[in-house]
Amino acid sequence: MFDKCFNNQANILTGVHCYNKATGFGGVGILGKASCAQTRIDNCYMDYNSILLEDPEQMHITNTFFLGDGNVKLRAVNGEVHGLTIVNNMFSGNDNWVPIVSLDQSDAKFHKVGQVVIDNNVVNDMVLKATKARKTVAGKGKKWTADFQSVLVFKDLVSHVDYSLYVKNHGGNTTLPAHAITSVKNNKVVVEATAEVDGVVSVAVDQYLAPGETNHLH
């Protein structure tokens, strides 16, 4: 059951209040079929309703308020996502800790993902999901692991990674160790150093691939 359904291209939906069968009972507020590329959803109110997108291509969701565990669901039909942006939205849940963006891969797996930006959304009582994330890991040792599994939308997909190592209480009395990223797997980034230090590792990752770009981390 859904409130609005798009089957064709070049749509815009703005200022719409969707109050259909609640998401928690299987309802969908807006359904975007795989054929509805170049669609924009802007400044809408998803009142206990979700947006379901099938193999989204050039889809834009912004400035929209999701209430009552309403979220965005991506369903794999042929398993491709191209040109999807979900940015600057507000999500408010019911303490069920539903992810703001979830994947339905029951019929197929997402195997082609490009130009996807899910970022700058604000969350209350739901699980924040994004395609960009930052984390700091602190501790004395030679190895640090930044785990992004809980926040990144797509499994085992990191396209770019940046990091820095801050050595605390150095004082110029010891030799600074060599250090490098030694693993980028399962949305985890491992940094290792040649000597034990009291360090803080800052890591930033994203899941964005530009047209024609190759992911050299996988």
JSON list of C-alpha atoms in Angstrom, two decimals:
[
{"chain": "A", "resi": 1, "resn": "MET", "atom": "CA", "xyz": [0.00, 0.00, 0.00]},
{"chain": "A", "resi": 2, "resn": "PHE", "atom": "CA", "xyz": [1.40, 3.37, -0.99]},
{"chain": "A", "resi": 3, "resn": "ASP", "atom": "CA", "xyz": [0.31, 7.00, -1.19]},
{"chain": "A", "resi": 4, "resn": "LYS", "atom": "CA", "xyz": [2.31, 8.29, -4.18]},
{"chain": "A", "resi": 5, "resn": "CYS", "atom": "CA", "xyz": [3.88, 6.18, -6.94]},
{"chain": "A", "resi": 6, "resn": "PHE", "atom": "CA", "xyz": [6.24, 7.33, -9.68]},
{"chain": "A", "resi": 7, "resn": "ASN", "atom": "CA", "xyz": [6.67, 5.25, -12.84]},
{"chain": "A", "resi": 8, "resn": "ASN", "atom": "CA", "xyz": [8.05, 7.87, -15.23]},
{"chain": "A", "resi": 9, "resn": "GLN", "atom": "CA", "xyz": [11.03, 10.23, -15.36]},
{"chain": "A", "resi": 10, "resn": "ALA", "atom": "CA", "xyz": [11.58, 13.90, -14.49]},
{"chain": "A", "resi": 11, "resn": "ASN", "atom": "CA", "xyz": [9.22, 14.26, -11.51]},
{"chain": "A", "resi": 12, "resn": "ILE", "atom": "CA", "xyz": [9.21, 16.78, -8.70]},
{"chain": "A", "resi": 13, "resn": "LEU", "atom": "CA", "xyz": [7.29, 16.38, -5.46]},
{"chain": "A", "resi": 14, "resn": "THR", "atom": "CA", "xyz": [7.33, 19.29, -3.02]},
{"chain": "A", "resi": 15, "resn": "GLY", "atom": "CA", "xyz": [5.32, 20.36, -0.01]},
{"chain": "A", "resi": 16, "resn": "VAL", "atom": "CA", "xyz": [3.47, 17.03, 0.24]},
{"chain": "A", "resi": 17, "resn": "HIS", "atom": "CA", "xyz": [2.21, 15.57, 3.54]},
{"chain": "A", "resi": 18, "resn": "CYS", "atom": "CA", "xyz": [2.11, 11.74, 3.31]},
{"chain": "A", "resi": 19, "resn": "TYR", "atom": "CA", "xyz": [-0.06, 10.12, 5.97]},
{"chain": "A", "resi": 20, "resn": "ASN", "atom": "CA", "xyz": [-0.68, 6.61, 4.67]},
{"chain": "A", "resi": 21, "resn": "LYS", "atom": "CA", "xyz": [-0.62, 3.23, 6.43]},
{"chain": "A", "resi": 22, "resn": "ALA", "atom": "CA", "xyz": [2.25, 3.53, 8.92]},
{"chain": "A", "resi": 23, "resn": "THR", "atom": "CA", "xyz": [5.66, 2.19, 7.99]},
{"chain": "A", "resi": 24, "resn": "GLY", "atom": "CA", "xyz": [5.68, -0.04, 11.06]},
{"chain": "A", "resi": 25, "resn": "PHE", "atom": "CA", "xyz": [2.65, -1.88, 9.62]},
{"chain": "A", "resi": 26, "resn": "GLY", "atom": "CA", "xyz": [4.12, -2.24, 6.13]},
{"chain": "A", "resi": 27, "resn": "GLY", "atom": "CA", "xyz": [2.87, 0.99, 4.56]},
{"chain": "A", "resi": 28, "resn": "VAL", "atom": "CA", "xyz": [4.81, 3.13, 2.07]},
{"chain": "A", "resi": 29, "resn": "GLY", "atom": "CA", "xyz": [4.30, 6.85, 1.59]},
{"chain": "A", "resi": 30, "resn": "ILE", "atom": "CA", "xyz": [6.16, 7.31, -1.71]},
{"chain": "A", "resi": 31, "resn": "LEU", "atom": "CA", "xyz": [7.17, 4.53, -4.11]},
{"chain": "A", "resi": 32, "resn": "GLY", "atom": "CA", "xyz": [9.76, 5.30, -6.78]},
{"chain": "A", "resi": 33, "resn": "LYS", "atom": "CA", "xyz": [9.91, 2.54, -9.38]},
{"chain": "A", "resi": 34, "resn": "ALA", "atom": "CA", "xyz": [13.14, 1.67, -11.18]},
{"chain": "A", "resi": 35, "resn": "SER", "atom": "CA", "xyz": [11.91, 3.61, -14.22]},
{"chain": "A", "resi": 36, "resn": "CYS", "atom": "CA", "xyz": [11.47, 6.97, -12.45]},
{"chain": "A", "resi": 37, "resn": "ALA", "atom": "CA", "xyz": [14.92, 8.53, -12.91]},
{"chain": "A", "resi": 38, "resn": "GLN", "atom": "CA", "xyz": [15.51, 12.28, -12.51]},
{"chain": "A", "resi": 39, "resn": "THR", "atom": "CA", "xyz": [13.05, 12.62, -9.64]},
{"chain": "A", "resi": 40, "resn": "ARG", "atom": "CA", "xyz": [13.26, 15.24, -6.89]},
{"chain": "A", "resi": 41, "resn": "ILE", "atom": "CA", "xyz": [11.51, 15.02, -3.51]},
{"chain": "A", "resi": 42, "resn": "ASP", "atom": "CA", "xyz": [11.87, 18.31, -1.65]},
{"chain": "A", "resi": 43, "resn": "ASN", "atom": "CA", "xyz": [10.35, 19.81, 1.50]},
{"chain": "A", "resi": 44, "resn": "CYS", "atom": "CA", "xyz": [7.85, 17.02, 2.20]},
{"chain": "A", "resi": 45, "resn": "TYR", "atom": "CA", "xyz": [6.44, 15.60, 5.45]},
{"chain": "A", "resi": 46, "resn": "MET", "atom": "CA", "xyz": [6.60, 11.82, 5.77]},
{"chain": "A", "resi": 47, "resn": "ASP", "atom": "CA", "xyz": [4.17, 11.34, 8.65]},
{"chain": "A", "resi": 48, "resn": "TYR", "atom": "CA", "xyz": [4.90, 7.80, 9.93]},
{"chain": "A", "resi": 49, "resn": "ASN", "atom": "CA", "xyz": [5.62, 6.95, 6.27]},
{"chain": "A", "resi": 50, "resn": "SER", "atom": "CA", "xyz": [8.69, 5.83, 4.34]},
{"chain": "A", "resi": 51, "resn": "ILE", "atom": "CA", "xyz": [10.05, 6.42, 0.86]},
{"chain": "A", "resi": 52, "resn": "LEU", "atom": "CA", "xyz": [10.79, 3.24, -1.10]},
{"chain": "A", "resi": 53, "resn": "LEU", "atom": "CA", "xyz": [13.10, 3.53, -4.12]},
{"chain": "A", "resi": 54, "resn": "GLU", "atom": "CA", "xyz": [13.81, 0.69, -6.54]},
{"chain": "A", "resi": 55, "resn": "ASP", "atom": "CA", "xyz": [17.27, 0.82, -8.19]},
{"chain": "A", "resi": 56, "resn": "PRO", "atom": "CA", "xyz": [17.33, 4.63, -7.86]},
{"chain": "A", "resi": 57, "resn": "GLU", "atom": "CA", "xyz": [18.96, 6.64, -10.65]},
{"chain": "A", "resi": 58, "resn": "GLN", "atom": "CA", "xyz": [19.40, 10.41, -10.38]},
{"chain": "A", "resi": 59, "resn": "MET", "atom": "CA", "xyz": [17.10, 10.72, -7.36]},
{"chain": "A", "resi": 60, "resn": "HIS", "atom": "CA", "xyz": [17.26, 13.64, -4.93]},
{"chain": "A", "resi": 61, "resn": "ILE", "atom": "CA", "xyz": [15.65, 13.74, -1.46]},
{"chain": "A", "resi": 62, "resn": "THR", "atom": "CA", "xyz": [16.19, 16.88, 0.62]},
{"chain": "A", "resi": 63, "resn": "ASN", "atom": "CA", "xyz": [14.62, 19.20, 3.23]},
{"chain": "A", "resi": 64, "resn": "THR", "atom": "CA", "xyz": [12.11, 16.51, 4.21]},
{"chain": "A", "resi": 65, "resn": "PHE", "atom": "CA", "xyz": [10.86, 15.61, 7.69]},
{"chain": "A", "resi": 66, "resn": "PHE", "atom": "CA", "xyz": [10.39, 11.92, 8.56]},
{"chain": "A", "resi": 67, "resn": "LEU", "atom": "CA", "xyz": [8.32, 11.24, 11.68]},
{"chain": "A", "resi": 68, "resn": "GLY", "atom": "CA", "xyz": [7.60, 8.02, 13.56]},
{"chain": "A", "resi": 69, "resn": "ASP", "atom": "CA", "xyz": [10.35, 5.76, 12.18]},
{"chain": "A", "resi": 70, "resn": "GLY", "atom": "CA", "xyz": [9.70, 6.87, 8.61]},
{"chain": "A", "resi": 71, "resn": "ASN", "atom": "CA", "xyz": [12.85, 6.32, 6.56]},
{"chain": "A", "resi": 72, "resn": "VAL", "atom": "CA", "xyz": [14.24, 5.77, 3.07]},
{"chain": "A", "resi": 73, "resn": "LYS", "atom": "CA", "xyz": [14.40, 2.19, 1.80]},
{"chain": "A", "resi": 74, "resn": "LEU", "atom": "CA", "xyz": [16.47, 1.18, -1.22]},
{"chain": "A", "resi": 75, "resn": "ARG", "atom": "CA", "xyz": [15.24, -1.98, -2.93]},
{"chain": "A", "resi": 76, "resn": "ALA", "atom": "CA", "xyz": [17.53, -3.87, -5.30]},
{"chain": "A", "resi": 77, "resn": "VAL", "atom": "CA", "xyz": [15.82, -5.01, -8.51]},
{"chain": "A", "resi": 78, "resn": "ASN", "atom": "CA", "xyz": [18.77, -5.18, -10.88]},
{"chain": "A", "resi": 79, "resn": "GLY", "atom": "CA", "xyz": [21.14, -4.14, -8.09]},
{"chain": "A", "resi": 80, "resn": "GLU", "atom": "CA", "xyz": [22.25, -0.72, -9.31]},
{"chain": "A", "resi": 81, "resn": "VAL", "atom": "CA", "xyz": [22.26, 2.73, -7.69]},
{"chain": "A", "resi": 82, "resn": "HIS", "atom": "CA", "xyz": [23.44, 5.77, -9.66]},
{"chain": "A", "resi": 83, "resn": "GLY", "atom": "CA", "xyz": [23.23, 9.45, -8.79]},
{"chain": "A", "resi": 84, "resn": "LEU", "atom": "CA", "xyz": [21.33, 9.25, -5.50]},
{"chain": "A", "resi": 85, "resn": "THR", "atom": "CA", "xyz": [21.45, 12.12, -3.00]},
{"chain": "A", "resi": 86, "resn": "ILE", "atom": "CA", "xyz": [19.73, 12.04, 0.41]},
{"chain": "A", "resi": 87, "resn": "VAL", "atom": "CA", "xyz": [20.86, 15.19, 2.18]},
{"chain": "A", "resi": 88, "resn": "ASN", "atom": "CA", "xyz": [19.73, 17.78, 4.72]},
{"chain": "A", "resi": 89, "resn": "ASN", "atom": "CA", "xyz": [16.72, 15.87, 6.03]},
{"chain": "A", "resi": 90, "resn": "MET", "atom": "CA", "xyz": [15.30, 15.47, 9.56]},
{"chain": "A", "resi": 91, "resn": "PHE", "atom": "CA", "xyz": [14.37, 12.08, 11.06]},
{"chain": "A", "resi": 92, "resn": "SER", "atom": "CA", "xyz": [12.52, 11.53, 14.34]},
{"chain": "A", "resi": 93, "resn": "GLY", "atom": "CA", "xyz": [11.79, 8.00, 15.56]},
{"chain": "A", "resi": 94, "resn": "ASN", "atom": "CA", "xyz": [9.94, 6.11, 18.27]},
{"chain": "A", "resi": 95, "resn": "ASP", "atom": "CA", "xyz": [12.93, 4.63, 20.13]},
{"chain": "A", "resi": 96, "resn": "ASN", "atom": "CA", "xyz": [12.93, 1.57, 17.88]},
{"chain": "A", "resi": 97, "resn": "TRP", "atom": "CA", "xyz": [16.30, 2.59, 16.46]},
{"chain": "A", "resi": 98, "resn": "VAL", "atom": "CA", "xyz": [15.31, 2.09, 12.85]},
{"chain": "A", "resi": 99, "resn": "PRO", "atom": "CA", "xyz": [18.07, 3.02, 10.35]},
{"chain": "A", "resi": 100, "resn": "ILE", "atom": "CA", "xyz": [17.26, 6.23, 8.47]},
{"chain": "A", "resi": 101, "resn": "VAL", "atom": "CA", "xyz": [18.34, 4.49, 5.25]},
{"chain": "A", "resi": 102, "resn": "SER", "atom": "CA", "xyz": [17.97, 0.74, 4.83]},
{"chain": "A", "resi": 103, "resn": "LEU", "atom": "CA", "xyz": [18.61, -1.78, 2.05]},
{"chain": "A", "resi": 104, "resn": "ASP", "atom": "CA", "xyz": [16.18, -4.39, 0.76]},
{"chain": "A", "resi": 105, "resn": "GLN", "atom": "CA", "xyz": [18.31, -6.99, -1.00]},
{"chain": "A", "resi": 106, "resn": "SER", "atom": "CA", "xyz": [15.90, -9.90, -0.71]},
{"chain": "A", "resi": 107, "resn": "ASP", "atom": "CA", "xyz": [15.56, -10.27, -4.51]},
{"chain": "A", "resi": 108, "resn": "ALA", "atom": "CA", "xyz": [18.97, -9.02, -5.67]},
{"chain": "A", "resi": 109, "resn": "LYS", "atom": "CA", "xyz": [22.21, -7.54, -4.31]},
{"chain": "A", "resi": 110, "resn": "PHE", "atom": "CA", "xyz": [23.44, -4.02, -4.97]},
{"chain": "A", "resi": 111, "resn": "HIS", "atom": "CA", "xyz": [26.56, -4.63, -7.06]},
{"chain": "A", "resi": 112, "resn": "LYS", "atom": "CA", "xyz": [26.90, -1.29, -8.88]},
{"chain": "A", "resi": 113, "resn": "VAL", "atom": "CA", "xyz": [26.96, 1.85, -6.71]},
{"chain": "A", "resi": 114, "resn": "GLY", "atom": "CA", "xyz": [28.05, 5.22, -8.07]},
{"chain": "A", "resi": 115, "resn": "GLN", "atom": "CA", "xyz": [27.61, 8.94, -7.33]},
{"chain": "A", "resi": 116, "resn": "VAL", "atom": "CA", "xyz": [25.74, 8.29, -4.08]},
{"chain": "A", "resi": 117, "resn": "VAL", "atom": "CA", "xyz": [25.74, 10.97, -1.36]},
{"chain": "A", "resi": 118, "resn": "ILE", "atom": "CA", "xyz": [23.87, 10.35, 1.89]},
{"chain": "A", "resi": 119, "resn": "ASP", "atom": "CA", "xyz": [25.03, 12.95, 4.38]},
{"chain": "A", "resi": 120, "resn": "ASN", "atom": "CA", "xyz": [24.17, 15.95, 6.58]},
{"chain": "A", "resi": 121, "resn": "ASN", "atom": "CA", "xyz": [20.97, 14.44, 7.93]},
{"chain": "A", "resi": 122, "resn": "VAL", "atom": "CA", "xyz": [19.90, 14.94, 11.55]},
{"chain": "A", "resi": 123, "resn": "VAL", "atom": "CA", "xyz": [18.48, 12.10, 13.66]},
{"chain": "A", "resi": 124, "resn": "ASN", "atom": "CA", "xyz": [16.53, 11.62, 16.86]},
{"chain": "A", "resi": 125, "resn": "ASP", "atom": "CA", "xyz": [15.92, 8.10, 18.27]},
{"chain": "A", "resi": 126, "resn": "MET", "atom": "CA", "xyz": [16.88, 6.42, 14.98]},
{"chain": "A", "resi": 127, "resn": "VAL", "atom": "CA", "xyz": [20.15, 5.01, 13.60]},
{"chain": "A", "resi": 128, "resn": "LEU", "atom": "CA", "xyz": [22.18, 7.45, 11.54]},
{"chain": "A", "resi": 129, "resn": "LYS", "atom": "CA", "xyz": [23.33, 6.01, 8.21]},
{"chain": "A", "resi": 130, "resn": "ALA", "atom": "CA", "xyz": [25.52, 7.77, 5.67]},
{"chain": "A", "resi": 131, "resn": "THR", "atom": "CA", "xyz": [27.97, 7.31, 2.82]},
{"chain": "A", "resi": 132, "resn": "LYS", "atom": "CA", "xyz": [30.50, 9.62, 4.50]},
{"chain": "A", "resi": 133, "resn": "ALA", "atom": "CA", "xyz": [31.83, 9.16, 8.02]},
{"chain": "A", "resi": 134, "resn": "ARG", "atom": "CA", "xyz": [34.62, 10.21, 10.37]},
{"chain": "A", "resi": 135, "resn": "LYS", "atom": "CA", "xyz": [35.95, 8.56, 13.49]},
{"chain": "A", "resi": 136, "resn": "THR", "atom": "CA", "xyz": [38.80, 8.96, 15.98]},
{"chain": "A", "resi": 137, "resn": "VAL", "atom": "CA", "xyz": [40.45, 6.08, 17.80]},
{"chain": "A", "resi": 138, "resn": "ALA", "atom": "CA", "xyz": [42.75, 6.77, 20.73]},
{"chain": "A", "resi": 139, "resn": "GLY", "atom": "CA", "xyz": [45.09, 4.59, 22.74]},
{"chain": "A", "resi": 140, "resn": "LYS", "atom": "CA", "xyz": [48.64, 3.52, 23.43]},
{"chain": "A", "resi": 141, "resn": "GLY", "atom": "CA", "xyz": [49.85, 0.90, 21.00]},
{"chain": "A", "resi": 142, "resn": "LYS", "atom": "CA", "xyz": [51.00, 0.11, 17.47]},
{"chain": "A", "resi": 143, "resn": "LYS", "atom": "CA", "xyz": [47.65, -0.64, 15.87]},
{"chain": "A", "resi": 144, "resn": "TRP", "atom": "CA", "xyz": [44.30, 1.18, 15.69]},
{"chain": "A", "resi": 145, "resn": "THR", "atom": "CA", "xyz": [41.05, 0.10, 14.01]},
{"chain": "A", "resi": 146, "resn": "ALA", "atom": "CA", "xyz": [38.29, 2.51, 12.95]},
{"chain": "A", "resi": 147, "resn": "ASP", "atom": "CA", "xyz": [35.06, 0.55, 12.51]},
{"chain": "A", "resi": 148, "resn": "PHE", "atom": "CA", "xyz": [32.44, 2.18, 10.26]},
{"chain": "A", "resi": 149, "resn": "GLN", "atom": "CA", "xyz": [30.10, -0.80, 9.92]},
{"chain": "A", "resi": 150, "resn": "SER", "atom": "CA", "xyz": [27.35, 0.78, 12.00]},
{"chain": "A", "resi": 151, "resn": "VAL", "atom": "CA", "xyz": [27.10, 3.99, 9.96]},
{"chain": "A", "resi": 152, "resn": "LEU", "atom": "CA", "xyz": [27.99, 3.25, 6.31]},
{"chain": "A", "resi": 153, "resn": "VAL", "atom": "CA", "xyz": [25.03, 2.33, 4.12]},
{"chain": "A", "resi": 154, "resn": "PHE", "atom": "CA", "xyz": [26.67, -0.21, 1.81]},
{"chain": "A", "resi": 155, "resn": "LYS", "atom": "CA", "xyz": [28.45, -3.27, 3.12]},
{"chain": "A", "resi": 156, "resn": "ASP", "atom": "CA", "xyz": [32.20, -3.62, 2.57]},
{"chain": "A", "resi": 157, "resn": "LEU", "atom": "CA", "xyz": [32.46, -0.55, 0.36]},
{"chain": "A", "resi": 158, "resn": "VAL", "atom": "CA", "xyz": [34.99, 2.20, 1.04]},
{"chain": "A", "resi": 159, "resn": "SER", "atom": "CA", "xyz": [35.95, 4.29, -1.98]},
{"chain": "A", "resi": 160, "resn": "HIS", "atom": "CA", "xyz": [38.26, 6.86, -0.37]},
{"chain": "A", "resi": 161, "resn": "VAL", "atom": "CA", "xyz": [40.04, 7.09, 2.96]},
{"chain": "A", "resi": 162, "resn": "ASP", "atom": "CA", "xyz": [42.11, 9.78, 4.67]},
{"chain": "A", "resi": 163, "resn": "TYR", "atom": "CA", "xyz": [43.80, 9.51, 8.05]},
{"chain": "A", "resi": 164, "resn": "SER", "atom": "CA", "xyz": [46.19, 11.23, 10.41]},
{"chain": "A", "resi": 165, "resn": "LEU", "atom": "CA", "xyz": [48.12, 10.09, 13.49]},
{"chain": "A", "resi": 166, "resn": "TYR", "atom": "CA", "xyz": [48.54, 12.48, 16.40]},
{"chain": "A", "resi": 167, "resn": "VAL", "atom": "CA", "xyz": [51.25, 11.40, 18.84]},
{"chain": "A", "resi": 168, "resn": "LYS", "atom": "CA", "xyz": [50.48, 12.64, 22.36]},
{"chain": "A", "resi": 169, "resn": "ASN", "atom": "CA", "xyz": [53.11, 13.73, 24.86]},
{"chain": "A", "resi": 170, "resn": "HIS", "atom": "CA", "xyz": [55.88, 13.50, 22.30]},
{"chain": "A", "resi": 171, "resn": "GLY", "atom": "CA", "xyz": [58.01, 16.38, 23.50]},
{"chain": "A", "resi": 172, "resn": "GLY", "atom": "CA", "xyz": [60.64, 15.74, 20.85]},
{"chain": "A", "resi": 173, "resn": "ASN", "atom": "CA", "xyz": [62.38, 13.12, 23.00]},
{"chain": "A", "resi": 174, "resn": "THR", "atom": "CA", "xyz": [61.55, 10.05, 20.92]},
{"chain": "A", "resi": 175, "resn": "THR", "atom": "CA", "xyz": [61.68, 9.20, 17.26]},
{"chain": "A", "resi": 176, "resn": "LEU", "atom": "CA", "xyz": [58.36, 9.40, 15.52]},
{"chain": "A", "resi": 177, "resn": "PRO", "atom": "CA", "xyz": [57.32, 6.03, 14.07]},
{"chain": "A", "resi": 178, "resn": "ALA", "atom": "CA", "xyz": [56.49, 5.28, 10.47]},
{"chain": "A", "resi": 179, "resn": "HIS", "atom": "CA", "xyz": [52.81, 4.51, 10.03]},
{"chain": "A", "resi": 180, "resn": "ALA", "atom": "CA", "xyz": [50.38, 3.48, 7.30]},
{"chain": "A", "resi": 181, "resn": "ILE", "atom": "CA", "xyz": [46.94, 2.07, 6.53]},
{"chain": "A", "resi": 182, "resn": "THR", "atom": "CA", "xyz": [47.33, -1.70, 6.33]},
{"chain": "A", "resi": 183, "resn": "SER", "atom": "CA", "xyz": [43.74, -2.85, 5.75]},
{"chain": "A", "resi": 184, "resn": "VAL", "atom": "CA", "xyz": [40.44, -1.53, 4.37]},
{"chain": "A", "resi": 185, "resn": "LYS", "atom": "CA", "xyz": [37.98, -4.41, 4.67]},
{"chain": "A", "resi": 186, "resn": "ASN", "atom": "CA", "xyz": [34.40, -4.85, 5.87]},
{"chain": "A", "resi": 187, "resn": "ASN", "atom": "CA", "xyz": [34.11, -1.07, 6.35]},
{"chain": "A", "resi": 188, "resn": "LYS", "atom": "CA", "xyz": [36.97, -1.15, 8.84]},
{"chain": "A", "resi": 189, "resn": "VAL", "atom": "CA", "xyz": [40.21, 0.83, 8.45]},
{"chain": "A", "resi": 190, "resn": "VAL", "atom": "CA", "xyz": [43.34, -0.43, 10.19]},
{"chain": "A", "resi": 191, "resn": "VAL", "atom": "CA", "xyz": [46.33, 1.85, 10.85]},
{"chain": "A", "resi": 192, "resn": "GLU", "atom": "CA", "xyz": [49.64, 0.44, 12.09]},
{"chain": "A", "resi": 193, "resn": "ALA", "atom": "CA", "xyz": [52.87, 2.04, 13.32]},
{"chain": "A", "resi": 194, "resn": "THR", "atom": "CA", "xyz": [56.40, 0.72, 13.65]},
{"chain": "A", "resi": 195, "resn": "ALA", "atom": "CA", "xyz": [56.64, 1.61, 17.34]},
{"chain": "A", "resi": 196, "resn": "GLU", "atom": "CA", "xyz": [54.27, 1.90, 20.27]},
{"chain": "A", "resi": 197, "resn": "VAL", "atom": "CA", "xyz": [52.99, 5.44, 20.89]},
{"chain": "A", "resi": 198, "resn": "ASP", "atom": "CA", "xyz": [50.20, 7.14, 22.79]},
{"chain": "A", "resi": 199, "resn": "GLY", "atom": "CA", "xyz": [48.27, 8.16, 19.71]},
{"chain": "A", "resi": 200, "resn": "VAL", "atom": "CA", "xyz": [45.02, 9.44, 18.31]},
{"chain": "A", "resi": 201, "resn": "VAL", "atom": "CA", "xyz": [44.11, 8.27, 14.82]},
{"chain": "A", "resi": 202, "resn": "SER", "atom": "CA", "xyz": [41.53, 10.28, 12.86]},
{"chain": "A", "resi": 203, "resn": "VAL", "atom": "CA", "xyz": [39.97, 8.56, 9.85]},
{"chain": "A", "resi": 204, "resn": "ALA", "atom": "CA", "xyz": [37.55, 9.83, 7.19]},
{"chain": "A", "resi": 205, "resn": "VAL", "atom": "CA", "xyz": [35.92, 7.57, 4.59]},
{"chain": "A", "resi": 206, "resn": "ASP", "atom": "CA", "xyz": [33.30, 7.78, 1.87]},
{"chain": "A", "resi": 207, "resn": "GLN", "atom": "CA", "xyz": [31.43, 5.47, -0.51]},
{"chain": "A", "resi": 208, "resn": "TYR", "atom": "CA", "xyz": [31.32, 7.86, -3.48]},
{"chain": "A", "resi": 209, "resn": "LEU", "atom": "CA", "xyz": [32.54, 6.85, -6.93]},
{"chain": "A", "resi": 210, "resn": "ALA", "atom": "CA", "xyz": [32.59, 9.39, -9.75]},
{"chain": "A", "resi": 211, "resn": "PRO", "atom": "CA", "xyz": [31.72, 8.36, -13.32]},
{"chain": "A", "resi": 212, "resn": "GLY", "atom": "CA", "xyz": [34.58, 6.28, -14.73]},
{"chain": "A", "resi": 213, "resn": "GLU", "atom": "CA", "xyz": [36.39, 6.12, -11.38]},
{"chain": "A", "resi": 214, "resn": "THR", "atom": "CA", "xyz": [37.89, 2.83, -10.24]},
{"chain": "A", "resi": 215, "resn": "ASN", "atom": "CA", "xyz": [37.81, 1.78, -6.61]},
{"chain": "A", "resi": 216, "resn": "HIS", "atom": "CA", "xyz": [41.41, 0.77, -5.93]},
{"chain": "A", "resi": 217, "resn": "LEU", "atom": "CA", "xyz": [40.67, -0.22, -2.32]},
{"chain": "A", "resi": 218, "resn": "HIS", "atom": "CA", "xyz": [38.77, -3.38, -3.32]}
]
